[in-house]
């Protein structure tokens, strides 16, 4: 067995909600630990999935996800060949690590960030270099640049960043990419980009200008399709062709393709989700400010905040029906922005606990 696997600390998925709820003897438990969509899924997805012909079950899916590919290409004015689909963005991260990292290569990440980047680099026996975020939680681009060596193959920019929630504008990203060596790939993970309130947030257009930039998206968050597992990356055409070689030919099943297609067509649902999230995010940040609870400025659907008895607070919330994310940084917690109801309850519970 590879030594890297024996030593690997695996990603621990969320415990099934019903199971945890009954263990705790609760009548209701809301998960605000996984940045899921609290507003559900577009109604049109239901129709698409229910209407999907059962009679096609014996056939392999469309290995190119043609309809979804064409829709996305049109929306962002891309060549359809620039897109590679994955079983969630998770699988795209696996493919990228597999294609670009050899043992001893370096991968550069900002810290803290999404844990899967380092996990898959470890599996490929690459060396992970971390550059701490700035005091405001943002990416330290100048120290990231300094940390790049001839061995650096991948650089991850999670934007907005999970878990800090902070956002980098396209100008800063372009300024960074323009100074990165041409054979170092810059990966911009835009899992939460729909939630950004500023206009022109996406770095998608940079894929037409720089062959070494990749922009990644998922249907799991704003589109409310976490269970269907659909994500994609946008590359320059030449790089996409290489990554396609390692993709399993039928990775995204037909029902997932149908669901993502329907969800993508219903931008009204996404706009509504984004609007509600922005309102509740503002509300929750104002509450933290009022309470003197330090937090980063979020442009995502979650907020990262500091609390001196963090684990105890998380435990108190859990026993009162709200699961939030611990263990990302000592005395810091990440909470998904829930509905107005959730917010009111969370604020009441935090006030109660802080007394
Ligand atoms: C949720 C998340 C993903 C994974 O998305 P899936 O498409 O559900 O696999 C990727 N990157 C970041 C930063 C995330 O938070």
Short mmCIF file of C-alpha atoms and ligand atoms in Angstrom, two decimals:
data_model
loop_
_atom_site.label_atom_id
_atom_site.label_comp_id
_atom_site.label_asym_id
_atom_site.label_seq_id
_atom_site.Cartn_x
_atom_site.Cartn_y
_atom_site.Cartn_z
CA UNK A 1 0.00 0.00 0.00
CA UNK A 2 1.09 3.60 -0.62
CA UNK A 3 2.55 5.08 2.54
CA UNK A 4 0.57 8.25 1.86
CA UNK A 5 -2.68 6.29 2.20
CA UNK A 6 -1.67 4.58 5.43
CA UNK A 7 -0.91 7.98 6.95
CA UNK A 8 -3.92 9.77 5.45
CA UNK A 9 -6.52 11.46 7.69
CA UNK A 10 -9.64 10.95 5.57
CA UNK A 11 -12.37 13.52 4.99
CA UNK A 12 -15.13 12.81 7.49
CA UNK A 13 -18.56 13.27 5.91
CA UNK A 14 -21.55 14.62 7.83
CA UNK A 15 -23.39 12.07 9.99
CA UNK A 16 -26.90 11.33 8.60
CA UNK A 17 -29.15 13.98 10.12
CA UNK A 18 -31.96 11.65 11.27
CA UNK A 19 -29.46 9.41 13.01
CA UNK A 20 -27.89 12.30 14.93
CA UNK A 21 -31.31 13.76 15.73
CA UNK A 22 -32.54 10.53 17.30
CA UNK A 23 -29.26 10.02 19.17
CA UNK A 24 -29.78 13.43 20.75
CA UNK A 25 -33.49 12.83 21.36
CA UNK A 26 -34.44 15.98 19.44
CA UNK A 27 -37.69 16.52 17.57
CA UNK A 28 -35.92 18.75 15.06
CA UNK A 29 -32.31 19.26 14.06
CA UNK A 30 -31.18 21.82 11.46
CA UNK A 31 -27.81 21.31 9.83
CA UNK A 32 -25.94 24.58 9.49
CA UNK A 33 -22.55 22.87 9.25
CA UNK A 34 -22.33 21.92 5.57
CA UNK A 35 -23.30 25.13 3.74
CA UNK A 36 -26.32 23.43 2.21
CA UNK A 37 -29.16 25.41 0.70
CA UNK A 38 -31.82 26.07 3.39
CA UNK A 39 -34.38 27.00 0.70
CA UNK A 40 -34.42 23.56 -0.88
CA UNK A 41 -34.36 23.03 -4.63
CA UNK A 42 -36.14 24.52 -7.62
CA UNK A 43 -39.58 22.93 -8.22
CA UNK A 44 -38.63 22.43 -11.85
CA UNK A 45 -35.98 19.92 -10.73
CA UNK A 46 -38.70 17.73 -9.26
CA UNK A 47 -40.55 17.60 -12.58
CA UNK A 48 -37.38 16.84 -14.51
CA UNK A 49 -36.36 14.03 -12.19
CA UNK A 50 -39.81 12.49 -11.86
CA UNK A 51 -40.36 12.64 -15.60
CA UNK A 52 -37.04 11.04 -16.36
CA UNK A 53 -37.88 7.85 -18.16
CA UNK A 54 -37.24 4.81 -15.99
CA UNK A 55 -37.02 2.87 -19.23
CA UNK A 56 -33.57 4.39 -19.83
CA UNK A 57 -32.06 2.75 -16.76
CA UNK A 58 -30.41 0.03 -18.83
CA UNK A 59 -28.59 2.63 -20.98
CA UNK A 60 -25.39 4.44 -20.10
CA UNK A 61 -25.76 8.19 -19.64
CA UNK A 62 -24.59 10.80 -22.15
CA UNK A 63 -20.88 10.80 -21.36
CA UNK A 64 -20.54 14.40 -22.56
CA UNK A 65 -23.55 15.80 -20.66
CA UNK A 66 -24.29 17.59 -23.93
CA UNK A 67 -27.39 19.59 -22.99
CA UNK A 68 -25.93 20.86 -19.73
CA UNK A 69 -22.59 21.57 -21.44
CA UNK A 70 -24.27 23.64 -24.14
CA UNK A 71 -26.33 25.62 -21.63
CA UNK A 72 -23.30 26.51 -19.52
CA UNK A 73 -21.15 27.36 -22.56
CA UNK A 74 -23.84 29.71 -23.86
CA UNK A 75 -24.29 31.46 -20.56
CA UNK A 76 -20.57 32.19 -20.11
CA UNK A 77 -19.69 32.44 -23.83
CA UNK A 78 -17.33 29.48 -23.65
CA UNK A 79 -16.27 26.88 -26.16
CA UNK A 80 -18.12 23.73 -24.98
CA UNK A 81 -14.79 21.89 -25.07
CA UNK A 82 -13.50 24.04 -22.21
CA UNK A 83 -15.73 22.26 -19.66
CA UNK A 84 -15.03 19.07 -17.68
CA UNK A 85 -17.83 17.68 -15.49
CA UNK A 86 -17.40 15.79 -12.24
CA UNK A 87 -19.44 13.92 -9.66
CA UNK A 88 -19.57 17.07 -7.61
CA UNK A 89 -16.69 19.49 -7.55
CA UNK A 90 -15.11 16.95 -5.21
CA UNK A 91 -14.41 14.67 -8.15
CA UNK A 92 -12.97 17.52 -10.20
CA UNK A 93 -10.49 18.15 -7.37
CA UNK A 94 -9.51 14.47 -7.54
CA UNK A 95 -9.00 14.65 -11.32
CA UNK A 96 -6.89 17.79 -11.14
CA UNK A 97 -4.66 16.31 -8.45
CA UNK A 98 -4.30 13.13 -10.46
CA UNK A 99 -3.39 14.91 -13.70
CA UNK A 100 -1.00 17.53 -12.38
CA UNK A 101 0.74 16.21 -9.26
CA UNK A 102 3.62 13.77 -9.15
CA UNK A 103 5.37 12.65 -5.95
CA UNK A 104 7.55 15.51 -4.71
CA UNK A 105 5.68 18.23 -6.63
CA UNK A 106 4.39 21.16 -4.64
CA UNK A 107 0.84 22.39 -4.18
CA UNK A 108 0.28 25.82 -2.75
CA UNK A 109 -2.77 26.68 -0.64
CA UNK A 110 -3.91 29.60 1.44
CA UNK A 111 -4.68 28.59 5.02
CA UNK A 112 -7.31 27.96 6.26
CA UNK A 113 -9.12 26.76 3.17
CA UNK A 114 -11.19 23.81 1.92
CA UNK A 115 -9.52 20.64 3.23
CA UNK A 116 -9.94 18.53 0.11
CA UNK A 117 -7.23 20.33 -1.83
CA UNK A 118 -4.52 19.11 0.55
CA UNK A 119 -6.13 15.70 1.02
CA UNK A 120 -5.86 14.79 -2.65
CA UNK A 121 -2.40 16.29 -2.98
CA UNK A 122 -1.33 13.99 -0.14
CA UNK A 123 -2.72 10.98 -1.99
CA UNK A 124 -0.55 11.96 -4.98
CA UNK A 125 2.42 12.27 -2.58
CA UNK A 126 2.86 15.95 -3.31
CA UNK A 127 4.21 18.47 -0.79
CA UNK A 128 1.65 20.95 0.53
CA UNK A 129 2.81 24.50 1.19
CA UNK A 130 0.54 26.80 3.16
CA UNK A 131 0.42 30.59 3.27
CA UNK A 132 -1.68 31.96 6.16
CA UNK A 133 -4.55 34.29 5.31
CA UNK A 134 -4.28 38.00 6.15
CA UNK A 135 -5.68 39.44 9.39
CA UNK A 136 -8.99 40.14 7.61
CA UNK A 137 -9.22 36.52 6.39
CA UNK A 138 -8.34 37.42 2.79
CA UNK A 139 -5.73 35.70 0.63
CA UNK A 140 -2.17 36.96 1.01
CA UNK A 141 -1.38 37.15 -2.71
CA UNK A 142 2.06 38.65 -2.28
CA UNK A 143 3.26 35.88 0.04
CA UNK A 144 1.57 33.30 -2.21
CA UNK A 145 3.67 34.60 -5.12
CA UNK A 146 6.84 34.40 -3.05
CA UNK A 147 6.07 30.80 -2.07
CA UNK A 148 5.92 29.58 -5.69
CA UNK A 149 8.96 27.54 -6.75
CA UNK A 150 9.76 25.66 -9.99
CA UNK A 151 8.18 22.60 -8.33
CA UNK A 152 4.83 24.30 -7.72
CA UNK A 153 2.26 22.73 -10.04
CA UNK A 154 -1.04 23.80 -8.48
CA UNK A 155 -2.13 26.93 -6.61
CA UNK A 156 -5.61 26.98 -5.05
CA UNK A 157 -7.67 30.15 -4.74
CA UNK A 158 -11.01 29.40 -3.09
CA UNK A 159 -13.22 32.41 -3.80
CA UNK A 160 -15.16 33.19 -1.67
CA UNK A 161 -12.93 31.19 0.62
CA UNK A 162 -14.27 28.32 2.71
CA UNK A 163 -14.17 28.74 5.75
CA UNK A 164 -13.35 32.47 6.01
CA UNK A 165 -16.15 33.54 3.62
CA UNK A 166 -13.96 36.37 2.31
CA UNK A 167 -14.01 37.44 -1.34
CA UNK A 168 -11.22 38.47 -3.73
CA UNK A 169 -12.08 40.58 -6.76
CA UNK A 170 -11.20 39.56 -10.31
CA UNK A 171 -8.70 42.39 -10.70
CA UNK A 172 -6.61 41.07 -7.80
CA UNK A 173 -6.87 37.51 -9.09
CA UNK A 174 -5.77 38.58 -12.57
CA UNK A 175 -2.89 40.61 -11.14
CA UNK A 176 -1.80 37.46 -9.29
CA UNK A 177 -2.22 35.06 -12.24
CA UNK A 178 -0.33 37.38 -14.57
CA UNK A 179 2.75 36.97 -12.34
CA UNK A 180 2.50 33.20 -11.88
CA UNK A 181 4.81 31.09 -14.10
CA UNK A 182 3.02 29.71 -17.18
CA UNK A 183 3.51 26.08 -16.10
CA UNK A 184 1.90 26.61 -12.69
CA UNK A 185 -1.86 26.16 -12.73
CA UNK A 186 -4.05 28.54 -10.71
CA UNK A 187 -7.32 26.90 -9.63
CA UNK A 188 -10.13 29.25 -8.69
CA UNK A 189 -12.82 27.37 -6.76
CA UNK A 190 -16.03 29.36 -7.19
CA UNK A 191 -18.33 27.01 -5.23
CA UNK A 192 -19.87 30.06 -3.50
CA UNK A 193 -19.54 32.72 -6.21
CA UNK A 194 -23.31 33.05 -6.73
CA UNK A 195 -23.64 34.44 -3.20
CA UNK A 196 -21.29 37.37 -3.80
CA UNK A 197 -23.15 40.69 -3.68
CA UNK A 198 -20.63 42.65 -5.78
CA UNK A 199 -21.16 42.71 -9.55
CA UNK A 200 -18.81 40.91 -12.00
CA UNK A 201 -17.51 38.58 -9.33
CA UNK A 202 -16.49 35.61 -11.46
CA UNK A 203 -13.04 34.96 -12.88
CA UNK A 204 -14.58 32.89 -15.70
CA UNK A 205 -13.45 35.26 -18.46
CA UNK A 206 -9.81 34.85 -17.42
CA UNK A 207 -9.94 31.28 -18.77
CA UNK A 208 -10.09 32.81 -22.26
CA UNK A 209 -6.98 34.87 -21.67
CA UNK A 210 -4.67 32.74 -19.48
CA UNK A 211 -4.09 29.06 -20.34
CA UNK A 212 -2.98 28.38 -16.75
CA UNK A 213 -6.17 29.39 -14.96
CA UNK A 214 -9.07 27.07 -14.12
CA UNK A 215 -12.46 28.15 -12.75
CA UNK A 216 -14.59 25.66 -10.84
CA UNK A 217 -18.31 25.61 -10.07
CA UNK A 218 -20.79 23.32 -8.34
CA UNK A 219 -24.56 22.80 -8.31
CA UNK A 220 -24.43 21.84 -4.63
CA UNK A 221 -24.75 25.23 -2.99
CA UNK A 222 -26.81 28.07 -4.57
CA UNK A 223 -28.63 25.62 -6.88
CA UNK A 224 -29.58 23.35 -3.97
CA UNK A 225 -28.50 20.09 -5.63
CA UNK A 226 -25.91 18.74 -3.18
CA UNK A 227 -27.42 15.26 -3.34
CA UNK A 228 -27.14 15.00 -7.14
CA UNK A 229 -23.36 15.50 -7.23
CA UNK A 230 -22.67 17.74 -10.23
CA UNK A 231 -19.72 20.11 -10.51
CA UNK A 232 -17.49 21.33 -13.33
CA UNK A 233 -14.29 23.07 -14.17
CA UNK A 234 -13.61 25.48 -17.01
CA UNK A 235 -10.15 25.25 -18.57
CA UNK A 236 -8.44 26.56 -21.62
CA UNK A 237 -9.28 24.06 -24.39
CA UNK A 238 -5.82 22.46 -24.49
CA UNK A 239 -5.79 21.70 -20.76
CA UNK A 240 -9.41 20.45 -20.73
CA UNK A 241 -8.50 17.83 -23.35
CA UNK A 242 -5.80 16.40 -21.07
CA UNK A 243 -8.05 16.31 -18.00
CA UNK A 244 -10.81 14.55 -19.99
CA UNK A 245 -8.42 11.62 -20.40
CA UNK A 246 -8.69 10.68 -16.71
CA UNK A 247 -12.41 11.37 -16.28
CA UNK A 248 -14.46 8.16 -16.03
CA UNK A 249 -16.55 8.09 -19.23
CA UNK A 250 -20.00 7.95 -17.55
CA UNK A 251 -19.27 9.75 -14.31
CA UNK A 252 -22.35 12.01 -14.15
CA UNK A 253 -25.55 9.96 -14.36
CA UNK A 254 -28.58 10.98 -16.43
CA UNK A 255 -30.80 11.91 -13.49
CA UNK A 256 -28.11 14.22 -12.17
CA UNK A 257 -27.72 15.74 -15.65
CA UNK A 258 -31.50 16.27 -15.89
CA UNK A 259 -31.62 17.84 -12.44
CA UNK A 260 -28.69 20.18 -13.10
CA UNK A 261 -30.11 21.20 -16.47
CA UNK A 262 -33.49 22.06 -14.94
CA UNK A 263 -31.85 23.91 -12.04
CA UNK A 264 -29.61 25.90 -14.37
CA UNK A 265 -32.62 26.99 -16.44
CA UNK A 266 -34.43 28.25 -13.33
CA UNK A 267 -32.28 31.28 -12.56
CA UNK A 268 -35.26 32.84 -10.76
CA UNK A 269 -34.93 30.27 -7.98
CA UNK A 270 -31.20 30.95 -7.66
CA UNK A 271 -31.75 34.72 -7.61
CA UNK A 272 -34.29 34.31 -4.82
CA UNK A 273 -31.92 32.10 -2.79
CA UNK A 274 -29.09 34.59 -3.26
CA UNK A 275 -31.28 37.54 -2.23
CA UNK A 276 -32.56 35.78 0.90
CA UNK A 277 -29.06 34.67 1.81
CA UNK A 278 -27.66 38.19 1.46
CA UNK A 279 -30.40 39.59 3.73
CA UNK A 280 -29.89 36.96 6.40
CA UNK A 281 -26.10 37.24 6.16
CA UNK A 282 -26.30 41.00 6.76
CA UNK A 283 -28.63 40.37 9.69
CA UNK A 284 -26.40 37.74 11.29
CA UNK A 285 -23.24 39.82 10.82
CA UNK A 286 -24.99 42.79 12.42
CA UNK A 287 -25.91 40.56 15.36
CA UNK A 288 -22.29 39.41 15.75
CA UNK A 289 -21.12 43.04 15.63
CA UNK A 290 -23.68 44.02 18.29
CA UNK A 291 -22.50 41.19 20.52
CA UNK A 292 -18.84 42.05 19.99
CA UNK A 293 -18.25 38.65 18.36
CA UNK A 294 -15.36 38.84 15.92
CA UNK A 295 -16.08 37.53 12.42
CA UNK A 296 -14.74 37.91 8.90
CA UNK A 297 -16.73 39.80 6.25
CA UNK A 298 -18.60 37.08 4.39
CA UNK A 299 -19.66 37.09 0.77
CA UNK A 300 -20.74 33.45 0.97
CA UNK A 301 -23.61 31.52 2.60
CA UNK A 302 -21.72 31.00 5.85
CA UNK A 303 -19.88 33.10 8.45
CA UNK A 304 -16.66 32.25 10.27
CA UNK A 305 -16.54 33.71 13.78
CA UNK A 306 -14.43 33.61 16.92
CA UNK A 307 -15.84 32.62 20.29
CA UNK A 308 -13.79 31.86 23.36
CA UNK A 309 -15.80 28.79 24.39
CA UNK A 310 -16.38 27.74 20.80
CA UNK A 311 -16.82 24.01 21.34
CA UNK A 312 -19.13 24.57 24.29
CA UNK A 313 -21.25 27.00 22.31
CA UNK A 314 -21.44 24.53 19.41
CA UNK A 315 -22.54 21.84 21.85
CA UNK A 316 -25.21 24.12 23.32
CA UNK A 317 -26.54 24.91 19.85
CA UNK A 318 -26.50 21.22 18.94
CA UNK A 319 -28.60 20.25 21.95
CA UNK A 320 -31.01 23.01 20.98
CA UNK A 321 -31.43 21.84 17.41
CA UNK A 322 -28.62 23.46 15.41
CA UNK A 323 -25.53 21.69 14.11
CA UNK A 324 -22.65 24.03 13.18
CA UNK A 325 -19.06 23.39 12.07
CA UNK A 326 -16.27 23.06 14.63
CA UNK A 327 -12.63 21.99 14.34
CA UNK A 328 -11.49 24.33 11.57
CA UNK A 329 -9.44 26.65 13.81
CA UNK A 330 -9.19 26.73 17.63
CA UNK A 331 -12.01 28.86 19.07
CA UNK A 332 -13.55 29.61 15.68
CA UNK A 333 -16.83 28.29 14.33
CA UNK A 334 -18.39 28.25 10.89
CA UNK A 335 -22.13 28.64 10.61
CA UNK A 336 -24.20 28.34 7.45
CA UNK A 337 -26.58 31.28 7.02
CA UNK A 338 -30.01 29.74 7.51
CA UNK A 339 -33.55 31.06 7.04
CA UNK A 340 -34.91 34.08 8.96
CA UNK A 341 -36.41 31.64 11.49
CA UNK A 342 -33.10 29.84 11.97
CA UNK A 343 -31.35 33.17 12.40
CA UNK A 344 -33.73 34.32 15.10
CA UNK A 345 -33.29 31.07 16.99
CA UNK A 346 -29.51 31.17 16.62
CA UNK A 347 -29.36 34.74 17.91
CA UNK A 348 -31.56 33.89 20.88
CA UNK A 349 -29.49 30.81 21.72
CA UNK A 350 -26.16 32.62 21.47
CA UNK A 351 -27.48 35.41 23.72
CA UNK A 352 -28.74 32.82 26.21
CA UNK A 353 -25.43 31.00 26.20
CA UNK A 354 -23.38 34.19 26.54
CA UNK A 355 -25.21 35.36 29.67
C1 LIG B 1 -18.90 22.40 -1.02
C2 LIG B 1 -17.59 22.69 -1.65
C3 LIG B 1 -17.12 21.98 -2.75
C4 LIG B 1 -17.69 20.64 -3.14
O1 LIG B 1 -18.79 20.69 -3.84
P1 LIG B 1 -19.47 19.39 -4.42
O2 LIG B 1 -19.81 19.82 -5.80
O3 LIG B 1 -20.65 19.14 -3.56
O4 LIG B 1 -18.50 18.25 -4.41
C5 LIG B 1 -15.98 22.40 -3.39
N1 LIG B 1 -15.28 23.45 -2.94
C6 LIG B 1 -15.67 24.13 -1.85
C7 LIG B 1 -14.86 25.27 -1.39
C8 LIG B 1 -16.81 23.76 -1.16
O5 LIG B 1 -17.13 24.38 -0.03
#
